[in-house]
Short mmCIF file of C-alpha atoms and ligand atoms in Angstrom, two decimals:
data_model
loop_
_atom_site.label_atom_id
_atom_site.label_comp_id
_atom_site.label_asym_id
_atom_site.label_seq_id
_atom_site.Cartn_x
_atom_site.Cartn_y
_atom_site.Cartn_z
CA MET D 1 -44.44 -1.10 95.16
CA ASP D 2 -44.82 1.57 92.50
CA ARG D 3 -45.62 4.85 94.22
CA ASP D 4 -47.41 6.15 91.12
CA ILE D 5 -49.96 3.35 91.22
CA HIS D 6 -53.15 4.75 92.71
CA PRO D 7 -54.57 2.79 95.68
CA ALA D 8 -57.77 2.24 93.68
CA VAL D 9 -55.71 0.36 91.08
CA ALA D 10 -53.82 -1.63 93.71
CA ASP D 11 -57.13 -2.50 95.41
CA ALA D 12 -58.82 -3.48 92.15
CA ALA D 13 -55.84 -5.69 91.26
CA GLU D 14 -55.98 -7.32 94.67
CA ASP D 15 -59.74 -7.88 94.43
CA ILE D 16 -59.42 -9.44 90.97
CA ALA D 17 -56.54 -11.72 92.00
CA SER D 18 -58.37 -12.90 95.13
CA MET D 19 -61.65 -13.28 93.17
CA GLU D 20 -63.40 -10.79 95.43
CA VAL D 21 -64.29 -9.34 92.04
CA ARG D 22 -64.84 -12.21 89.63
CA GLY D 23 -66.58 -13.09 86.38
CA ALA D 24 -65.09 -11.93 83.12
CA ALA D 25 -67.40 -8.92 82.63
CA ALA D 26 -67.08 -7.71 86.22
CA ILE D 27 -63.29 -7.98 86.01
CA ALA D 28 -63.24 -5.86 82.85
CA ASP D 29 -65.54 -3.29 84.41
CA ALA D 30 -63.45 -3.04 87.60
CA ALA D 31 -60.21 -2.73 85.61
CA ALA D 32 -61.59 0.06 83.42
CA ALA D 33 -62.96 1.91 86.45
CA ALA D 34 -59.57 1.65 88.18
CA LEU D 35 -57.82 3.13 85.14
CA GLY D 36 -60.30 6.00 85.32
CA GLU D 37 -59.42 6.59 88.96
CA GLN D 38 -55.73 6.49 88.15
CA ALA D 39 -56.22 9.14 85.46
CA ALA D 40 -58.40 11.35 87.65
CA ALA D 41 -55.95 11.32 90.55
CA SER D 42 -52.73 11.52 88.56
CA GLU D 43 -50.24 14.13 89.62
CA ALA D 44 -48.10 13.64 86.52
CA GLU D 45 -46.62 16.90 85.30
CA THR D 46 -45.94 15.92 81.72
CA PRO D 47 -47.85 13.94 79.11
CA THR D 48 -44.96 11.44 79.00
CA ALA D 49 -45.17 10.88 82.75
CA PHE D 50 -48.95 10.54 82.55
CA ARG D 51 -48.73 7.93 79.81
CA ALA D 52 -46.08 6.00 81.78
CA GLU D 53 -48.31 6.05 84.84
CA MET D 54 -51.28 4.71 82.90
CA ARG D 55 -49.15 1.95 81.39
CA ALA D 56 -47.89 0.94 84.85
CA ALA D 57 -51.44 0.87 86.22
CA ALA D 58 -52.59 -1.27 83.29
CA ARG D 59 -49.68 -3.68 83.79
CA ARG D 60 -50.58 -4.08 87.46
CA LEU D 61 -54.16 -4.94 86.53
CA HIS D 62 -53.09 -7.19 83.66
CA GLU D 63 -50.92 -9.46 85.76
CA THR D 64 -53.75 -10.48 88.12
CA ARG D 65 -55.49 -13.30 86.23
CA PRO D 66 -54.40 -14.69 82.85
CA THR D 67 -57.41 -16.39 81.25
CA ALA D 68 -60.34 -13.99 80.86
CA VAL D 69 -59.49 -11.93 77.79
CA SER D 70 -62.05 -9.33 78.82
CA LEU D 71 -59.34 -7.92 81.09
CA PRO D 72 -56.70 -7.12 78.43
CA ASN D 73 -59.48 -6.18 76.02
CA ALA D 74 -60.70 -3.59 78.54
CA LEU D 75 -57.20 -2.22 79.12
CA ARG D 76 -56.65 -1.99 75.36
CA TYR D 77 -59.96 -0.21 74.85
CA VAL D 78 -59.04 2.48 77.35
CA LEU D 79 -55.36 2.92 76.49
CA ARG D 80 -55.41 2.56 72.69
CA ASP D 81 -57.35 5.75 72.09
CA MET D 82 -55.54 7.79 74.73
CA SER D 83 -54.80 11.08 73.01
CA GLY D 84 -53.96 14.66 73.87
CA ASP D 85 -51.00 17.04 74.01
CA THR D 86 -51.46 17.97 77.65
CA VAL D 87 -52.02 16.06 80.87
CA ALA D 88 -55.52 17.54 81.10
CA GLY D 89 -56.29 16.43 77.56
CA LEU D 90 -54.99 12.91 78.15
CA ARG D 91 -56.91 12.66 81.41
CA ALA D 92 -60.14 13.70 79.70
CA SER D 93 -59.59 11.17 76.94
CA VAL D 94 -59.04 8.30 79.41
CA GLU D 95 -62.07 9.30 81.44
CA SER D 96 -64.31 9.42 78.42
CA SER D 97 -63.03 6.04 77.15
CA VAL D 98 -63.73 4.51 80.55
CA THR D 99 -67.28 5.88 80.62
CA GLU D 100 -67.90 4.68 77.09
CA PHE D 101 -66.40 1.25 77.78
CA ARG D 102 -68.56 0.68 80.87
CA TYR D 103 -71.67 1.81 79.03
CA GLU D 104 -70.92 -0.50 76.09
CA LEU D 105 -70.31 -3.41 78.45
CA ASP D 106 -73.78 -3.04 79.96
CA ARG D 107 -75.40 -2.48 76.61
CA ALA D 108 -73.72 -5.53 75.07
CA GLN D 109 -74.95 -7.68 77.93
CA GLU D 110 -78.50 -6.40 77.48
CA ASN D 111 -78.44 -6.97 73.72
CA LEU D 112 -77.02 -10.47 73.91
CA GLY D 113 -79.53 -11.27 76.64
CA GLN D 114 -82.37 -10.47 74.28
CA ILE D 115 -80.86 -12.59 71.52
CA GLY D 116 -80.19 -15.51 73.87
CA ALA D 117 -83.71 -15.24 75.28
CA ASN D 118 -85.11 -15.94 71.83
CA ARG D 119 -83.57 -19.42 72.03
CA LEU D 120 -85.42 -20.21 75.26
CA ARG D 121 -89.05 -21.37 75.11
CA ASP D 122 -91.77 -21.02 77.69
CA GLY D 123 -91.47 -23.90 80.17
CA ASP D 124 -87.81 -24.70 79.40
CA THR D 125 -85.27 -25.87 81.96
CA VAL D 126 -81.71 -24.61 81.69
CA MET D 127 -78.68 -26.22 83.27
CA THR D 128 -76.02 -23.74 84.34
CA HIS D 129 -72.38 -24.03 85.32
CA CYS D 130 -70.54 -21.45 87.46
CA HIS D 131 -71.93 -17.90 87.50
CA SER D 132 -72.05 -15.88 84.31
CA THR D 133 -73.74 -12.50 84.07
CA ASP D 134 -73.89 -12.88 80.28
CA ALA D 135 -75.70 -16.22 80.64
CA LEU D 136 -78.04 -14.85 83.28
CA SER D 137 -78.89 -11.91 81.05
CA CYS D 138 -80.44 -14.41 78.60
CA VAL D 139 -82.56 -15.86 81.41
CA ARG D 140 -83.65 -12.45 82.64
CA HIS D 141 -84.73 -11.33 79.18
CA ALA D 142 -86.69 -14.55 78.67
CA LEU D 143 -88.46 -13.93 81.98
CA ASP D 144 -89.13 -10.32 80.95
CA ASP D 145 -90.68 -11.71 77.78
CA GLY D 146 -93.14 -13.60 79.97
CA LYS D 147 -91.59 -17.06 79.66
CA GLU D 148 -91.48 -19.39 82.63
CA LEU D 149 -88.16 -21.14 83.16
CA SER D 150 -86.64 -23.55 85.67
CA ALA D 151 -82.98 -24.12 86.37
CA ILE D 152 -80.70 -26.94 87.34
CA VAL D 153 -77.68 -25.23 88.83
CA LYS D 154 -74.35 -26.99 89.13
CA GLU D 155 -72.55 -26.24 92.36
CA THR D 156 -69.21 -25.63 90.57
CA ARG D 157 -66.36 -26.82 92.72
CA PRO D 158 -64.05 -25.64 94.10
CA ARG D 159 -65.41 -22.12 94.68
CA LYS D 160 -69.11 -22.88 94.37
CA GLN D 161 -70.07 -19.98 92.14
CA GLY D 162 -73.25 -21.99 91.49
CA HIS D 163 -74.53 -20.59 94.78
CA ILE D 164 -74.38 -17.06 93.33
CA THR D 165 -76.32 -18.22 90.27
CA ALA D 166 -78.89 -19.99 92.44
CA ARG D 167 -79.40 -16.92 94.61
CA GLN D 168 -79.85 -14.65 91.60
CA LEU D 169 -82.32 -17.00 89.94
CA ARG D 170 -84.36 -17.32 93.11
CA GLU D 171 -84.50 -13.52 93.37
CA TRP D 172 -86.09 -13.59 89.92
CA GLY D 173 -88.53 -16.27 91.05
CA VAL D 174 -87.03 -19.11 88.99
CA PRO D 175 -87.40 -22.57 90.57
CA VAL D 176 -83.87 -23.89 91.17
CA THR D 177 -82.54 -27.38 91.73
CA LEU D 178 -78.95 -27.26 92.97
CA VAL D 179 -76.84 -30.33 92.21
CA VAL D 180 -73.23 -31.30 92.83
CA ASP D 181 -71.11 -31.28 89.70
CA ASN D 182 -70.96 -35.06 89.56
CA ALA D 183 -74.77 -35.26 89.26
CA ALA D 184 -74.91 -33.22 86.08
CA ARG D 185 -75.18 -36.12 83.64
CA ARG D 186 -78.09 -37.62 85.49
CA TYR D 187 -79.98 -34.32 85.48
CA LEU D 188 -79.29 -33.55 81.82
CA ASP D 189 -82.33 -35.71 81.05
CA ASP D 190 -84.42 -32.95 82.63
CA ALA D 191 -82.68 -30.07 80.85
CA ASP D 192 -83.64 -28.38 77.57
CA HIS D 193 -80.45 -26.30 77.32
CA VAL D 194 -77.02 -26.07 78.83
CA LEU D 195 -76.38 -22.35 79.26
CA VAL D 196 -72.90 -21.14 80.18
CA GLY D 197 -70.74 -18.05 79.82
CA ALA D 198 -67.15 -17.76 78.65
CA ASP D 199 -63.89 -16.25 79.80
CA SER D 200 -62.29 -16.39 76.37
CA ILE D 201 -63.30 -17.59 72.94
CA ALA D 202 -60.60 -18.62 70.49
CA ALA D 203 -60.59 -17.99 66.76
CA ASP D 204 -61.44 -21.64 66.01
CA GLY D 205 -64.58 -21.35 68.17
CA SER D 206 -63.16 -23.15 71.21
CA VAL D 207 -64.75 -21.91 74.40
CA VAL D 208 -62.59 -21.33 77.47
CA ASN D 209 -64.81 -21.35 80.53
CA LYS D 210 -64.95 -22.54 84.14
CA ILE D 211 -63.38 -25.94 84.73
CA GLY D 212 -65.99 -28.61 84.15
CA THR D 213 -67.63 -26.93 81.16
CA SER D 214 -66.02 -29.27 78.61
CA GLY D 215 -67.15 -32.45 80.41
CA LEU D 216 -70.63 -31.00 80.75
CA ALA D 217 -70.70 -30.17 77.04
CA VAL D 218 -69.60 -33.68 76.02
CA ASN D 219 -72.28 -35.21 78.22
CA ALA D 220 -74.90 -32.78 76.96
CA ARG D 221 -74.06 -33.60 73.35
CA GLU D 222 -74.36 -37.29 74.11
CA ARG D 223 -77.78 -36.62 75.65
CA GLY D 224 -78.87 -34.37 72.79
CA VAL D 225 -79.15 -31.24 74.93
CA PRO D 226 -78.07 -28.08 73.06
CA ILE D 227 -75.18 -26.08 74.48
CA MET D 228 -75.46 -22.33 74.33
CA VAL D 229 -72.57 -20.05 75.24
CA ALA D 230 -73.48 -16.46 76.16
CA ALA D 231 -70.48 -14.26 75.57
CA GLN D 232 -70.30 -10.65 74.54
CA THR D 233 -67.62 -9.86 71.94
CA LEU D 234 -65.36 -8.62 74.73
CA LYS D 235 -64.68 -12.34 75.36
CA LEU D 236 -63.21 -12.89 71.88
CA HIS D 237 -59.48 -13.45 72.15
CA PRO D 238 -57.69 -11.49 69.39
CA ALA D 239 -54.27 -13.16 69.85
CA THR D 240 -55.74 -16.56 68.96
CA MET D 241 -56.14 -15.28 65.41
CA THR D 242 -52.37 -15.39 65.08
CA GLY D 243 -51.82 -18.78 66.63
CA HIS D 244 -51.48 -17.89 70.32
CA THR D 245 -53.16 -20.15 72.82
CA VAL D 246 -55.14 -19.07 75.88
CA GLU D 247 -53.31 -19.50 79.15
CA ILE D 248 -55.27 -21.54 81.67
CA GLU D 249 -55.01 -20.15 85.18
CA MET D 250 -53.80 -22.57 87.85
CA ARG D 251 -55.08 -21.47 91.26
CA ASP D 252 -54.00 -22.18 94.80
CA GLU D 253 -54.32 -25.78 96.00
CA GLU D 254 -55.96 -24.55 99.21
CA GLU D 255 -59.12 -23.85 97.22
CA VAL D 256 -59.35 -27.63 96.78
CA LEU D 257 -57.85 -28.98 100.00
CA SER D 258 -57.37 -27.08 103.26
CA PRO D 259 -53.95 -27.44 104.94
CA ALA D 260 -55.57 -29.68 107.60
CA GLU D 261 -57.20 -31.89 104.95
CA HIS D 262 -53.94 -32.04 103.05
CA GLU D 263 -52.15 -33.13 106.19
CA GLU D 264 -54.71 -35.88 106.67
CA VAL D 265 -54.62 -37.10 103.07
CA GLY D 266 -50.86 -37.17 102.96
CA ASP D 267 -48.24 -36.19 100.46
CA VAL D 268 -50.23 -35.68 97.27
CA THR D 269 -49.93 -33.16 94.49
CA VAL D 270 -53.03 -31.00 94.20
CA GLU D 271 -53.80 -29.32 90.89
CA ASN D 272 -56.42 -26.61 90.58
CA PRO D 273 -56.98 -25.44 87.00
CA ALA D 274 -59.65 -22.73 86.96
CA PHE D 275 -60.76 -23.23 83.35
CA ASP D 276 -60.94 -25.75 80.54
CA VAL D 277 -61.41 -25.69 76.79
CA THR D 278 -64.56 -26.92 75.08
CA PRO D 279 -63.92 -27.76 71.41
CA PRO D 280 -66.27 -26.05 68.95
CA ARG D 281 -67.92 -29.31 67.89
CA TYR D 282 -69.63 -29.51 71.29
CA VAL D 283 -71.07 -26.02 71.16
CA ASP D 284 -74.34 -25.27 69.35
CA ALA D 285 -74.34 -21.49 69.47
CA ILE D 286 -72.27 -18.59 70.72
CA VAL D 287 -74.63 -15.77 71.56
CA THR D 288 -73.10 -12.30 71.37
CA GLU D 289 -74.53 -8.79 71.22
CA ARG D 290 -73.90 -8.96 67.47
CA GLY D 291 -76.09 -12.01 66.99
CA GLN D 292 -75.72 -15.75 67.49
CA PHE D 293 -72.96 -17.64 65.71
CA PRO D 294 -72.11 -21.27 65.15
CA PRO D 295 -68.68 -21.53 66.86
CA GLU D 296 -66.88 -22.29 63.59
CA SER D 297 -67.91 -18.93 62.14
CA ILE D 298 -66.88 -16.75 65.08
CA VAL D 299 -63.59 -16.05 63.32
CA THR D 300 -65.47 -13.93 60.77
CA LEU D 301 -66.68 -11.66 63.53
CA MET D 302 -63.21 -11.58 65.05
CA ARG D 303 -61.69 -10.47 61.75
CA GLU D 304 -64.25 -7.70 61.52
CA LEU D 305 -63.63 -6.53 65.08
CA PHE D 306 -59.86 -6.99 65.43
CA GLY D 307 -58.66 -7.16 61.84
CA ASP D 308 -56.72 -3.92 62.01
CA GLN D 309 -55.16 -4.43 65.45
CA GLN D 310 -51.42 -4.82 65.07
CA GLY D 311 -48.28 -4.26 67.07
CA GLY D 312 -47.48 -4.40 70.76
CA GLU D 313 -49.73 -3.95 73.74
CA PRO D 314 -50.46 -0.36 74.78
CA TRP D 315 -49.27 -1.02 78.34
CA GLU D 316 -45.82 -2.19 77.27
CA GLU D 317 -42.88 0.24 77.42
CA SER D 318 -42.38 1.79 73.98
P1 RI2 Y 401 -69.50 -13.24 82.91
C1 RI2 Y 401 -66.26 -16.84 85.36
O1 RI2 Y 401 -64.95 -17.10 85.79
C2 RI2 Y 401 -66.97 -18.09 84.82
O2 RI2 Y 401 -66.09 -18.97 84.14
C3 RI2 Y 401 -67.99 -17.46 83.92
O3 RI2 Y 401 -68.56 -18.36 82.99
C4 RI2 Y 401 -67.17 -16.38 83.25
O4 RI2 Y 401 -66.32 -15.87 84.29
C5 RI2 Y 401 -67.91 -15.29 82.55
O5 RI2 Y 401 -68.63 -14.48 83.45
P2 RI2 Y 401 -64.44 -16.81 87.32
O6 RI2 Y 401 -64.06 -15.32 87.35
O7 RI2 Y 401 -68.58 -12.29 82.24
O8 RI2 Y 401 -65.53 -17.17 88.28
O9 RI2 Y 401 -70.52 -13.80 81.95
O10 RI2 Y 401 -63.21 -17.68 87.47
O11 RI2 Y 401 -70.15 -12.66 84.16
#
């Protein structure tokens, strides 16, 4: 236990790892806020000590979940521009980056929601998978524009984030049909769009999202239902531009099978990948706050956004 890590950082890391805080955007927001708390409460006496403390806090947050790139992108945003010759100056710079980051996160979600809403027509039915605030922003903007929508919501085993989506949509007055994941293909005949979020998007346009997305996309393509991915640019994975792959998180087997059930089933290996990769050819559009892109052209946007980012991570020891 690092005594310089503020409890707010330790708590945020715990909440992210346990999925108390979940969803790529919410994870980024919580991580940035925790860095802000670390900076505000720091008792470091020298700029060097302050920087070391911030790096340690960022490392703690970084090691929680490996797949959603919004987390390292948030940490980079806050730490890359840390500047100042005094502790007070450094603290002020972190705090202002955190405020700016959180504001931009909200704004990006609003802007992409408006763009995504333009793809939805009055009377359309969307099929959702998991719970994505970026995807739901598109629905909310369409409703604000006066369109009527219905939803077919996939339950999303093993953690059933579909329930969160269903609850939110009902609060907005959207008629919801909840189905188990295995029923998706049958209900695609009633859907006008598949609408999902993303945890990471690779430079070739592959979409890393909740396990089950790729099978849904293949089925949707076969049925002729367009697949729309709502993902603010915070979900673009810079390291994939230089050949790195996105690590897929493997979660605890108890999310799939309780110890009692496991006992009953017998000696089997249980695997619980949290995400899968949907190849770009199954995706019709990636909707970001900078406009909608065919997946194959997302690399152009990535070059524009990350082209000049070089060198090590700002939380690594220099
Ligand atoms: P927003 C979630 O992962 C889902 O895969 C969802 O599509 C994605 O994060 C993006 O969520 P998990 O944290 O950023 O439930 O759009 O494993 O809210």
